[in-house]
XYZ file of C-alpha atoms in Angstrom:
375
model
C 14.027 -24.792 13.125
C 12.619 -22.969 10.147
C 13.754 -19.345 9.644
C 10.934 -17.057 10.591
C 10.811 -14.111 8.036
C 9.818 -10.743 9.003
C 10.399 -6.846 8.189
C 11.360 -6.044 4.561
C 11.765 -9.815 3.623
C 8.112 -10.510 4.522
C 6.718 -7.533 2.922
C 8.542 -8.469 -0.324
C 7.037 -11.859 -0.146
C 3.421 -10.583 0.555
C 3.842 -8.376 -2.607
C 4.876 -11.407 -4.815
C 2.006 -12.596 -7.037
C 1.092 -16.303 -6.500
C 2.344 -17.180 -10.171
C 5.798 -15.859 -9.095
C 5.795 -17.582 -6.011
C 5.313 -21.025 -7.770
C 8.659 -20.560 -9.643
C 10.462 -20.028 -6.522
C 12.432 -23.005 -5.015
C 12.412 -23.427 -1.119
C 14.916 -22.154 1.115
C 17.500 -24.635 2.699
C 16.995 -25.563 6.004
C 19.272 -23.740 8.791
C 20.069 -27.049 10.560
C 21.252 -28.308 6.851
C 23.318 -25.263 6.082
C 24.568 -23.787 9.108
C 27.214 -21.745 7.374
C 24.374 -20.280 5.042
C 26.630 -21.080 2.026
C 23.495 -22.935 0.170
C 21.398 -19.894 1.362
C 23.729 -17.559 -0.421
C 23.226 -19.176 -3.699
C 19.348 -19.886 -3.313
C 17.628 -17.902 -6.070
C 14.378 -17.340 -3.816
C 16.887 -15.473 -1.123
C 19.238 -13.913 -3.615
C 17.090 -12.613 -6.283
C 13.359 -12.539 -4.989
C 13.745 -11.432 -1.540
C 17.137 -10.031 -1.663
C 19.839 -9.924 1.031
C 19.990 -9.491 4.083
C 17.086 -11.562 5.076
C 15.155 -10.226 8.222
C 14.310 -13.166 10.592
C 12.517 -12.864 13.847
C 13.880 -14.395 17.004
C 12.006 -14.622 20.397
C 14.970 -14.555 22.750
C 18.241 -12.687 23.056
C 20.353 -15.863 23.351
C 19.129 -16.999 19.772
C 20.627 -13.915 18.033
C 23.568 -14.646 15.398
C 25.020 -12.448 12.782
C 25.546 -14.367 9.702
C 26.475 -12.083 6.956
C 23.258 -12.961 4.770
C 20.744 -12.202 7.772
C 19.732 -9.500 9.885
C 17.624 -10.195 12.933
C 14.724 -8.596 14.776
C 14.271 -9.330 18.291
C 10.451 -9.578 19.456
C 9.927 -10.267 23.310
C 6.742 -10.939 24.803
C 3.655 -12.890 23.170
C 2.856 -12.634 19.677
C -0.346 -11.465 18.462
C -3.005 -14.079 17.373
C -2.324 -15.926 14.009
C 0.759 -13.462 13.298
C 3.085 -16.574 12.012
C 2.263 -18.386 8.616
C 3.924 -21.408 7.229
C 4.842 -21.064 3.499
C 5.508 -23.755 1.019
C 9.030 -22.259 0.531
C 10.427 -24.050 3.815
C 10.286 -21.028 5.693
C 7.931 -19.275 8.353
C 6.678 -15.892 7.669
C 5.022 -13.240 10.020
C 1.442 -12.212 8.831
C 1.139 -9.005 6.884
C -0.140 -7.003 9.921
C 2.665 -8.072 12.321
C 5.156 -7.623 9.231
C 3.947 -3.868 9.087
C 4.262 -3.493 12.984
C 7.961 -4.637 12.812
C 8.529 -2.477 10.004
C 7.110 0.401 11.846
C 10.350 0.459 13.942
C 12.140 2.009 11.033
C 9.585 3.658 8.983
C 8.031 7.310 9.397
C 4.263 7.529 10.054
C 3.470 8.154 6.559
C 5.609 5.557 5.172
C 3.703 3.118 7.487
C 0.362 4.471 6.239
C 1.322 3.688 2.524
C 2.396 0.106 3.645
C -0.874 -0.640 5.506
C -2.544 1.230 2.317
C -1.432 -1.319 0.119
C -2.102 -4.144 2.386
C -5.698 -3.031 2.736
C -5.986 -2.138 -0.596
C -6.683 -4.141 -4.055
C -3.422 -4.085 -5.414
C 0.230 -4.972 -5.085
C 3.447 -3.021 -6.567
C 6.012 -5.809 -7.378
C 8.866 -5.121 -9.460
C 10.259 -8.148 -10.872
C 14.061 -8.724 -11.718
C 14.737 -9.231 -15.228
C 15.732 -12.890 -14.955
C 12.427 -13.771 -13.091
C 10.095 -11.632 -15.435
C 11.884 -13.862 -18.388
C 11.405 -17.242 -16.626
C 7.678 -16.151 -15.510
C 6.919 -15.348 -19.225
C 8.324 -18.812 -20.389
C 6.489 -20.711 -17.762
C 3.146 -18.791 -18.747
C 3.769 -19.214 -22.477
C 4.553 -23.063 -22.025
C 1.678 -23.573 -19.768
C 3.775 -24.919 -16.930
C 1.880 -22.527 -14.521
C -1.403 -20.999 -14.585
C -2.379 -17.441 -14.943
C -5.375 -17.734 -12.874
C -4.026 -17.371 -9.325
C -6.465 -14.273 -8.257
C -3.684 -11.550 -9.116
C -4.145 -9.704 -12.370
C -1.407 -7.859 -13.781
C -2.189 -4.286 -15.035
C -0.958 -2.804 -18.313
C 1.104 -0.048 -18.398
C 0.808 2.935 -20.497
C 2.351 1.476 -23.747
C 0.336 -1.802 -23.227
C 3.310 -3.727 -21.851
C 3.082 -5.477 -18.246
C 3.526 -3.211 -15.427
C 4.631 -3.359 -11.695
C 1.206 -3.015 -10.507
C -0.965 -5.894 -9.763
C -4.866 -6.257 -8.755
C -5.510 -8.716 -6.181
C -7.950 -9.171 -2.975
C -7.148 -7.092 0.002
C -4.524 -9.003 2.529
C -5.920 -7.265 5.340
C -9.760 -6.307 6.124
C -10.686 -3.301 8.368
C -11.815 -5.493 11.005
C -8.445 -7.304 11.006
C -6.674 -4.133 11.369
C -8.658 -2.999 14.243
C -8.259 -6.458 16.025
C -4.470 -6.554 15.528
C -4.214 -3.069 16.925
C -6.201 -4.055 20.077
C -3.642 -6.862 20.281
C -0.427 -4.773 20.209
C -1.917 -1.448 21.812
C -0.123 -2.182 25.156
C 3.198 -3.021 23.556
C 5.947 -0.287 22.310
C 5.149 1.160 18.865
C 1.462 -0.252 19.341
C -0.349 3.077 20.192
C 1.549 4.622 17.145
C 0.156 1.831 15.028
C -3.249 2.401 16.348
C -3.088 6.077 15.582
C -1.807 5.455 11.891
C -4.378 2.625 11.213
C -7.237 5.433 11.847
C -6.090 7.133 8.654
C -5.750 4.031 6.301
C -7.847 4.201 3.143
C -9.598 0.856 2.702
C -10.113 -0.639 -0.674
C -7.858 1.371 -2.786
C -6.886 0.016 -6.075
C -3.842 1.619 -6.907
C -0.968 3.931 -5.407
C -2.431 6.989 -7.279
C -5.783 6.339 -5.225
C -3.871 6.080 -2.178
C -2.115 9.505 -2.668
C -5.269 11.340 -4.161
C -7.362 9.929 -1.142
C -4.601 11.134 1.471
C -4.327 14.562 -0.206
C -8.133 15.143 -0.040
C -9.047 13.328 3.343
C -6.237 14.044 5.705
C -6.846 16.592 8.408
C -5.647 19.973 7.457
C -2.964 19.986 10.502
C -1.423 16.932 8.685
C -1.404 18.298 5.099
C -4.486 17.206 3.596
C -7.614 19.079 2.734
C -9.959 17.591 5.574
C -12.835 16.196 3.148
C -14.973 13.869 5.421
C -16.757 10.727 4.183
C -14.659 9.920 1.168
C -15.446 6.631 -0.272
C -13.302 4.348 -2.479
C -14.150 2.167 -5.421
C -17.959 2.710 -4.950
C -20.444 0.344 -7.090
C -23.183 2.150 -8.680
C -25.976 0.492 -10.268
C -27.033 2.438 -13.258
C -30.479 3.580 -13.941
C -32.424 2.218 -17.198
C -31.411 5.422 -19.157
C -27.565 5.346 -17.797
C -27.725 1.667 -18.568
C -28.688 2.515 -21.982
C -25.670 4.913 -22.462
C -23.198 2.685 -21.081
C -23.972 -0.659 -22.087
C -23.423 -2.005 -18.680
C -25.577 -2.504 -15.360
C -23.329 -1.194 -13.021
C -19.677 0.543 -12.794
C -17.143 1.481 -10.063
C -16.270 5.072 -8.962
C -12.733 5.765 -7.757
C -13.283 8.209 -5.077
C -16.895 9.514 -4.146
C -17.072 12.478 -2.165
C -20.500 13.897 -0.674
C -21.596 17.084 0.591
C -22.276 17.008 4.516
C -26.212 16.838 3.934
C -25.636 14.321 1.057
C -27.389 16.140 -1.566
C -24.391 16.564 -3.728
C -21.727 14.160 -4.970
C -18.835 14.210 -6.778
C -17.444 11.203 -8.595
C -13.820 11.293 -9.177
C -11.568 9.070 -11.434
C -7.807 8.806 -11.217
C -6.673 8.827 -14.717
C -3.389 7.560 -15.763
C -2.865 3.717 -17.011
C 0.638 3.451 -15.860
C 0.115 4.314 -12.159
C -3.733 3.473 -12.096
C -3.773 0.114 -14.221
C -7.228 0.925 -15.456
C -6.714 1.072 -19.191
C -9.739 1.935 -21.158
C -12.049 1.577 -18.042
C -11.948 4.993 -16.661
C -14.287 7.947 -16.411
C -12.551 9.490 -19.114
C -14.760 7.261 -21.413
C -17.435 9.465 -22.750
C -20.133 7.172 -22.328
C -19.234 6.356 -18.673
C -19.349 10.102 -17.676
C -22.406 10.802 -19.722
C -24.031 7.913 -17.604
C -22.970 8.806 -14.250
C -24.044 12.472 -15.057
C -27.505 11.401 -16.124
C -27.650 9.987 -12.479
C -27.046 13.201 -11.115
C -23.233 12.989 -10.413
C -20.796 15.720 -10.734
C -17.720 14.047 -12.591
C -14.272 15.141 -12.208
C -11.417 13.542 -13.958
C -8.076 13.705 -11.872
C -4.546 13.232 -13.265
C -1.303 12.389 -11.314
C 0.099 15.510 -12.774
C -2.795 17.617 -11.117
C -2.073 16.066 -7.548
C 1.573 16.407 -7.535
C 1.348 20.111 -8.557
C 0.335 22.153 -5.665
C -1.222 24.874 -7.864
C -3.120 22.598 -9.990
C -4.000 20.651 -7.004
C -5.362 23.618 -5.302
C -7.436 24.481 -8.268
C -8.755 21.088 -8.258
C -9.901 21.196 -4.762
C -11.618 24.602 -5.322
C -13.586 22.995 -8.154
C -14.409 20.191 -5.867
C -15.783 22.734 -3.169
C -18.153 24.654 -6.038
C -19.669 21.170 -6.953
C -20.199 20.069 -3.285
C -21.537 23.924 -2.698
C -19.128 24.252 -0.049
C -16.610 27.022 0.707
C -13.092 26.987 0.194
C -10.806 28.030 3.015
C -7.108 29.140 2.374
C -4.585 27.220 4.468
C -2.847 29.025 7.244
C 0.980 28.957 7.405
C 1.047 25.998 9.791
C -1.333 24.085 7.442
C 0.986 24.865 4.259
C 3.985 23.621 6.085
C 2.140 20.388 7.005
C 1.187 20.111 3.470
C 5.021 20.537 2.247
C 5.790 17.983 4.594
C 3.343 15.566 3.371
C 4.377 16.148 0.027
C 7.780 15.481 0.654
C 7.043 11.889 1.465
C 3.972 11.151 -0.338
C 5.287 10.726 -3.832
C 7.556 7.857 -3.549
C 8.579 4.846 -5.784
C 6.103 2.429 -4.630
C 8.667 -0.508 -5.690
C 10.788 0.790 -3.068
C 8.266 1.127 -0.274
C 9.561 -0.091 2.931
C 13.253 -0.396 2.155
C 15.173 0.322 5.089
C 17.407 3.462 4.527
C 20.485 3.091 6.671
C 21.295 6.842 6.188
C 18.152 8.167 7.514
C 19.218 9.348 10.918
C 16.815 8.950 14.099
C 16.643 12.639 14.346
C 15.533 13.179 10.801
C 13.162 10.237 10.911
C 11.605 11.981 14.179
C 11.223 15.056 12.503
C 9.425 13.888 9.431
C 6.875 11.832 11.286
C 3.519 12.756 12.666
C 3.287 11.768 16.406
C 0.622 9.407 17.858
C -0.539 12.613 19.910
C -1.214 14.495 16.806
C -2.962 11.588 14.940
C -5.194 10.932 18.044
C -6.674 14.551 18.177
């Protein structure tokens, strides 16, 4: 019987680019490695996925405690299409079942970030030094192809980064269907409540962070802007096309006034965190082309969203562009924003990592409740 990887082990696997997976040897079969000695020396387990491996068991009497493995018990019927086969000698939980199992030890905001990456157009994957070198050798020698559908984004100095572009692992309709399947289970209502806030189609962690700060209700620490769209395709007019030299562009975040008459195009600037080197609204031609089509254009840096005073100035500028009135936050809303910011700006390479030091009381205090999210 093959191991069924779940939780953080499965999440790490889903973050692995296909060109990296192609370098990974299969895991030894459990029946041929009962003491798990071969597993301990296996580079896929030891270097890529990391110990302990988390596996899913369906009955209590199947639980064992080898040093290299931790087990998650899942009683009841599994959701549809939630267990998948890999080419590496093990089964794996689907992205959504992976997130559902991870929700047991994540705060609501951490779960939201995990879902945002799964529903986004990016993955964050920090490769160990040895694996990075092996990948470089394999690509340079032509041993593996680079056309796997995942493209590595450049860092600020032009070198390879931890950010990869890919198609979304989870579509919005898949998320809705899965939530319907698990709504009667423990943690199911919580997942459904968090899923209502997930930004679909974000292209980077920066976009996720900016979106949440702008779009979340003020009761949860955001600014409460409605109708924000991510990565909106814009077909340029004839005059704008002459300026830009292209027929279409994509706007990172598009905010519209309630009556739809005013629109603000926001571009998240920062090659290291956003991965859009040379292709942002900071380009003068791009800005001029969009302004020629009637868009107000705003450039947003990570420094601006991470600093409360700078971000407040940005929000007031957006309100002026949308012809909307800015309202100062109440003391409760300010506390909610402080709580949001305390968890939002994280090291995305370590997202979802189980923190054994976090007490249940602390996790509860730092979580939103499903009741609040459902309001």
